[in-house]
Coordinates of C-alpha atoms in Angstrom, one line a residue:
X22 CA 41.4 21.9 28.5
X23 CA 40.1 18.4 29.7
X24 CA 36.4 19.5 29.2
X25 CA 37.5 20.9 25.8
X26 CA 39.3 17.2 25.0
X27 CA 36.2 15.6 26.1
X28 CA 33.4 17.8 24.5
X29 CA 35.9 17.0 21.2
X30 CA 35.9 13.5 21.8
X31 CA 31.9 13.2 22.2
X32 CA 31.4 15.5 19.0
X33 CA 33.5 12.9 17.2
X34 CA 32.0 9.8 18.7
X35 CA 28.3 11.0 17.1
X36 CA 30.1 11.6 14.0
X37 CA 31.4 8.7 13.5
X38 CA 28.1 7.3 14.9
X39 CA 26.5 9.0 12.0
X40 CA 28.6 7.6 9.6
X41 CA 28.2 4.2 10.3
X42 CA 24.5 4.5 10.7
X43 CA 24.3 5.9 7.0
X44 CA 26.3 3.2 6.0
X45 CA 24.8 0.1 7.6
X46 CA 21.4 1.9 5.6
X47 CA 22.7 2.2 2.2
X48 CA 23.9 -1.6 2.6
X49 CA 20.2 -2.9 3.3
X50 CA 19.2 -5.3 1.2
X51 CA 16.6 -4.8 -1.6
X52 CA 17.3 -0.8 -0.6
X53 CA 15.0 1.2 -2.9
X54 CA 15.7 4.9 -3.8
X55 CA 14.0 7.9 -1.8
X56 CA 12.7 8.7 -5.6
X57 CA 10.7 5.2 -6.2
X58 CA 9.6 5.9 -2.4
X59 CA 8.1 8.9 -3.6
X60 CA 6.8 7.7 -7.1
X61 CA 4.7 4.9 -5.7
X62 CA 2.8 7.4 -2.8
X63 CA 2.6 9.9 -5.9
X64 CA 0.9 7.3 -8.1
X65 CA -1.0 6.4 -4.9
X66 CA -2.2 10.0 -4.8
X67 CA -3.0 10.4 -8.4
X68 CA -4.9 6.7 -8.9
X69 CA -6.6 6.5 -5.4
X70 CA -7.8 3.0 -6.3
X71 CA -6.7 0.2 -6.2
X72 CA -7.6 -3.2 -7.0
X73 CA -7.3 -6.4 -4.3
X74 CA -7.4 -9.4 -5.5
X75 CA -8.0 -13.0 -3.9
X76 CA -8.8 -16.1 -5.7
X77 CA -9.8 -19.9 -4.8
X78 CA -7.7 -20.9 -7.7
X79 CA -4.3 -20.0 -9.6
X80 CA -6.3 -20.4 -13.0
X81 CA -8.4 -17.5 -12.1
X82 CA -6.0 -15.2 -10.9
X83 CA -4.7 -13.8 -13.5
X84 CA -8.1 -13.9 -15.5
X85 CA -9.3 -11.9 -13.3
X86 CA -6.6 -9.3 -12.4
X87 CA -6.7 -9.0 -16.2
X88 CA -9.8 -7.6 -16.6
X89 CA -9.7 -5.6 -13.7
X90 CA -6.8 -3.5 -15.5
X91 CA -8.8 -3.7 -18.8
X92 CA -11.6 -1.8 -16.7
X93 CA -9.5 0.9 -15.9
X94 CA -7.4 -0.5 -12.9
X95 CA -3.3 1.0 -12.1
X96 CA -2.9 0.2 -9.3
X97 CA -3.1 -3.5 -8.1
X98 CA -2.7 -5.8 -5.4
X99 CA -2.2 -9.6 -4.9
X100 CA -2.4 -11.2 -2.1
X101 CA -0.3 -14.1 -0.6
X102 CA -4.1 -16.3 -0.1
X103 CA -3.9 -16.9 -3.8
X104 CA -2.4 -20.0 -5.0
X105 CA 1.1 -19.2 -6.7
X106 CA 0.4 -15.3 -5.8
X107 CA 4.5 -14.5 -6.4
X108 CA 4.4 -15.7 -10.0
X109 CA 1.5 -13.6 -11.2
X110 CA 2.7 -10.9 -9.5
X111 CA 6.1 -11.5 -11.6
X112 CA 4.9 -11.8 -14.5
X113 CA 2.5 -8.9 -14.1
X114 CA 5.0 -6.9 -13.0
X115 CA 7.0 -7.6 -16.7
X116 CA 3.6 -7.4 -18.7
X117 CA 3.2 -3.9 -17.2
X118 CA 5.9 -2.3 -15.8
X119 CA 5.4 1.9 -15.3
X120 CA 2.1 0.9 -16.8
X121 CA 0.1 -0.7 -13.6
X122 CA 1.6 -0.4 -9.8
X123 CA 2.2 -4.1 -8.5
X124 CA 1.9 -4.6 -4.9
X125 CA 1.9 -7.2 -2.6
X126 CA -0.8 -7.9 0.5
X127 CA -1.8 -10.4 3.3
X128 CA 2.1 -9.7 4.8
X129 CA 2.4 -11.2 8.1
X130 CA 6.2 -11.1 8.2
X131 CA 9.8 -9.2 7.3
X132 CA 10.5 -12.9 5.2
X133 CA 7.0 -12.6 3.4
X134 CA 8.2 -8.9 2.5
X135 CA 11.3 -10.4 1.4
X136 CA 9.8 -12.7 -1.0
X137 CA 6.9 -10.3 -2.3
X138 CA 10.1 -7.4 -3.0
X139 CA 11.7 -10.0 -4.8
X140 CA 9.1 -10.8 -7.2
X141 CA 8.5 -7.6 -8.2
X142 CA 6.4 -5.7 -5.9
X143 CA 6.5 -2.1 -5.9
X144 CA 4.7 -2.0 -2.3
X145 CA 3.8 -4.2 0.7
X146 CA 0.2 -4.6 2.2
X147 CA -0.6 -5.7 5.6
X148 CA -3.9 -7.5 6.8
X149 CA -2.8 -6.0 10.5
X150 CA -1.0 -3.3 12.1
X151 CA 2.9 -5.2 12.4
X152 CA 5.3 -3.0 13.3
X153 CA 8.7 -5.4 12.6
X154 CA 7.3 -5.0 9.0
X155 CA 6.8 -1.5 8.6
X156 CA 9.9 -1.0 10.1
X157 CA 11.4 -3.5 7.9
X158 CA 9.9 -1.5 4.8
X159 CA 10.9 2.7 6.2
X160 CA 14.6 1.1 6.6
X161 CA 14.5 0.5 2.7
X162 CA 12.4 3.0 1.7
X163 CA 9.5 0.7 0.8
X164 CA 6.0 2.2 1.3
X165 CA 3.8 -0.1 3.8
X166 CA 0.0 0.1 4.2
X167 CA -1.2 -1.7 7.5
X168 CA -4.2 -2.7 8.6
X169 CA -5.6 -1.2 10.9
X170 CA -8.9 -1.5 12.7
X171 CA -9.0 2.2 15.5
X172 CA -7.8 5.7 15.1
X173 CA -5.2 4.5 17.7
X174 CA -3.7 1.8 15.6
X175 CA -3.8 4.0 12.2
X176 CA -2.0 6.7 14.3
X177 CA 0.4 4.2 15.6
X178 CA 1.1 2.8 12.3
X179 CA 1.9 6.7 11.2
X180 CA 4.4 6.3 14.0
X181 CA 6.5 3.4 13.1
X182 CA 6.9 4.6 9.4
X183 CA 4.0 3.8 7.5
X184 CA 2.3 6.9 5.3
X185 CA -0.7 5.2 4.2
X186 CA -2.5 3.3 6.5
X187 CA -5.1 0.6 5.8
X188 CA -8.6 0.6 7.2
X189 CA -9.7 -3.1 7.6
X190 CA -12.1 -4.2 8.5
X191 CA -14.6 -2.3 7.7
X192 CA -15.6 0.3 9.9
X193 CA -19.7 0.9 11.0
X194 CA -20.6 4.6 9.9
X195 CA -18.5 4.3 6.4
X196 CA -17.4 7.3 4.9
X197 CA -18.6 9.3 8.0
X198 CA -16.1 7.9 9.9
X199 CA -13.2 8.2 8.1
X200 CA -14.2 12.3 8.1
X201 CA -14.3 12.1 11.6
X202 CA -10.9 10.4 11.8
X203 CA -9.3 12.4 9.1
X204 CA -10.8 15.5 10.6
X205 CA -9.5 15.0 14.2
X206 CA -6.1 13.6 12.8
X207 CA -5.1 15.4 9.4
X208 CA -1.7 13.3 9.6
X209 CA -3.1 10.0 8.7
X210 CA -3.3 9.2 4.8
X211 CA -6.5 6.7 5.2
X212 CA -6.7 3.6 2.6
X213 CA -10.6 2.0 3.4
X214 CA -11.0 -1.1 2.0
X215 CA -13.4 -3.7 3.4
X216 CA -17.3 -2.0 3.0
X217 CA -15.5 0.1 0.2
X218 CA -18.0 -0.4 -2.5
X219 CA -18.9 0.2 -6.4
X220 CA -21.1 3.4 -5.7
X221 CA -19.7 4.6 -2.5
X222 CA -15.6 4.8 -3.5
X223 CA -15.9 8.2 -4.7
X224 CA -17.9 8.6 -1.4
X225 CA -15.0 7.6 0.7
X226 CA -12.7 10.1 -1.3
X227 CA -14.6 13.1 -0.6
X228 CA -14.8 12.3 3.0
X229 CA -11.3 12.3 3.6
X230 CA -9.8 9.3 2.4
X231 CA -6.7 9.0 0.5
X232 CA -7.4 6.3 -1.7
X233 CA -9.4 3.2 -1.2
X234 CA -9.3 -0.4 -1.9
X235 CA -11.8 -3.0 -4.1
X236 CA -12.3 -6.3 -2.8
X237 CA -15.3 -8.8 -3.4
X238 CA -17.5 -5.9 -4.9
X239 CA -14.8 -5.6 -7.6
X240 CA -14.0 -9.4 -8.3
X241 CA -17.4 -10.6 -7.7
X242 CA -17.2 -14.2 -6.6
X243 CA -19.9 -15.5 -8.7
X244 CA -18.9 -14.2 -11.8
X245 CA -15.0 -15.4 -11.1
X246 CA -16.7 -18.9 -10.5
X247 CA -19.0 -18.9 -14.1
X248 CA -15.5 -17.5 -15.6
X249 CA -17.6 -13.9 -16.7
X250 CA -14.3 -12.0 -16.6
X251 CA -16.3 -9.2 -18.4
X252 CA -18.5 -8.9 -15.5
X253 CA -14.8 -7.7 -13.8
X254 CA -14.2 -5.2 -16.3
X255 CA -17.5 -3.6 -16.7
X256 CA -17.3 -3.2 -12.1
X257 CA -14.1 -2.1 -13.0
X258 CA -15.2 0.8 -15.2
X259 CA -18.0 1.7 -12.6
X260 CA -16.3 2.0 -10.1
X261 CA -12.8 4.4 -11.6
X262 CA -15.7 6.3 -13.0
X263 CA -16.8 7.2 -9.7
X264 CA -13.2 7.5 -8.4
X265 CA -12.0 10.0 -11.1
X266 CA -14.8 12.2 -10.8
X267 CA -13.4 12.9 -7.1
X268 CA -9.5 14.1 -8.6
X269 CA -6.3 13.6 -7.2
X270 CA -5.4 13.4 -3.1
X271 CA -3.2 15.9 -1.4
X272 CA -0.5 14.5 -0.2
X273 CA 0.1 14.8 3.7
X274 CA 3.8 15.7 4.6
X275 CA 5.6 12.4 5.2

């Protein structure tokens, strides 16, 4: 009878444990739903390109995201380097809401996630693999994309919640090597961005990767600084030609 009382006690005890784990988790703030969780990889899967933008100046910022989208752009990404980054991503996040994805990169820290969630990002971008951040985002169902420079730290990242993981820097053998990666470890959901180019995206796509990432092939410094915006749109067009022309991703099982 004593083992019977105690075996009863310990079944409740994880019960109740249960409950007040579920609890504490629907009380996070800025909690997202499982379905926007899902809706933002989906759109992820469907796009596989997005656009990352960094900027000397506020005044071009939004110039230049602008014609990025006019291109052909849905997905896009500002990063906390750019002078009043929050507010264009605010008010980009009203001017196209279920139009273009806003997200949010160069997150070093939980409080920067904070701050980029509350302005309107509908994902959060690492330069570096931080695992108080990614844990930070699975907690509230917010998808995270690290950076991460070996297969170790992508498969890490996979580990501590994130399902897209960044590759950055650039990696020496390009597209080859994210095969080889994405070959050994079919897990991973690979996001290449630094040495990710106008001709070789759709390159990167067919080797394995889930999406990629435009940088200063996309936003051409020179033509930011002369203020040719349609320079932008034209990479733009390029370079979603090239990704279409590849199709949608697979998803992996999260």
């Amino acid at each position: 009878m004593n083992s019977l009382r105690v075996a009863a006690q310990r079944t409740v005890s994880r019960t109740t444990s249960r409950c007040l784990s579920s609890s504490a988790a629907s009380s996070l703030d800025r909690m997202q739903t499982v379905e926007n969780f899902d809706s933002v990889l989906e759109r992820f899967a469907q796009i596989r390109a997005c656009a990352v933008l960094r900027t000397a100046t506020s005044d071009a910022c939004p110039k230049a995201m602008e014609a990025a989208i006019d291109g052909g752009f849905k997905i896009v990404e500002f990063t906390l380097t750019t002078p009043d980054c929050l507010e264009h991503l605010s008010n980009f996040r009203s001017k196209y809401d279920d139009k273009v994805m806003v997200g949010c990169g160069t997150i070093l820290t939980p409080e920067d996630a904070e701050g980029a969630i509350d302005a309107g990002s509908e994902f959060i971008i690492t330069p570096v693999m931080l695992p108080d951040v990614i844990e930070w985002c699975k907690e509230r169902n917010i998808v995270c994309v690290p950076g991460c420079q070996t297969p170790t730290e992508l498969v890490n990242a996979y580990r501590h919640g994130a399902p897209l993981q960044k590759l950055f820097p650039g990696v020496t053998g390009g597209p080859g090597w994210v095969k080889a990666v994405s070959s050994a470890l079919p897990f991973l959901s690979i996001n290449p961005t630094s040495g990710v180019d106008l001709d070789n995206a759709g390159d990167f796509l067919r080797m394995g990767a889930a999406s990629v990432g435009l940088v200063a092939p996309l936003f051409d410094p020179e033509a930011i600084a002369k203020g040719n915006f349609e320079q932008i749109s034209k990479n733009a067009e390029k370079v979603m030609a090239n990704v279409r022309e590849v199709g949608p991703y697979v998803r992996r099982k999260v």
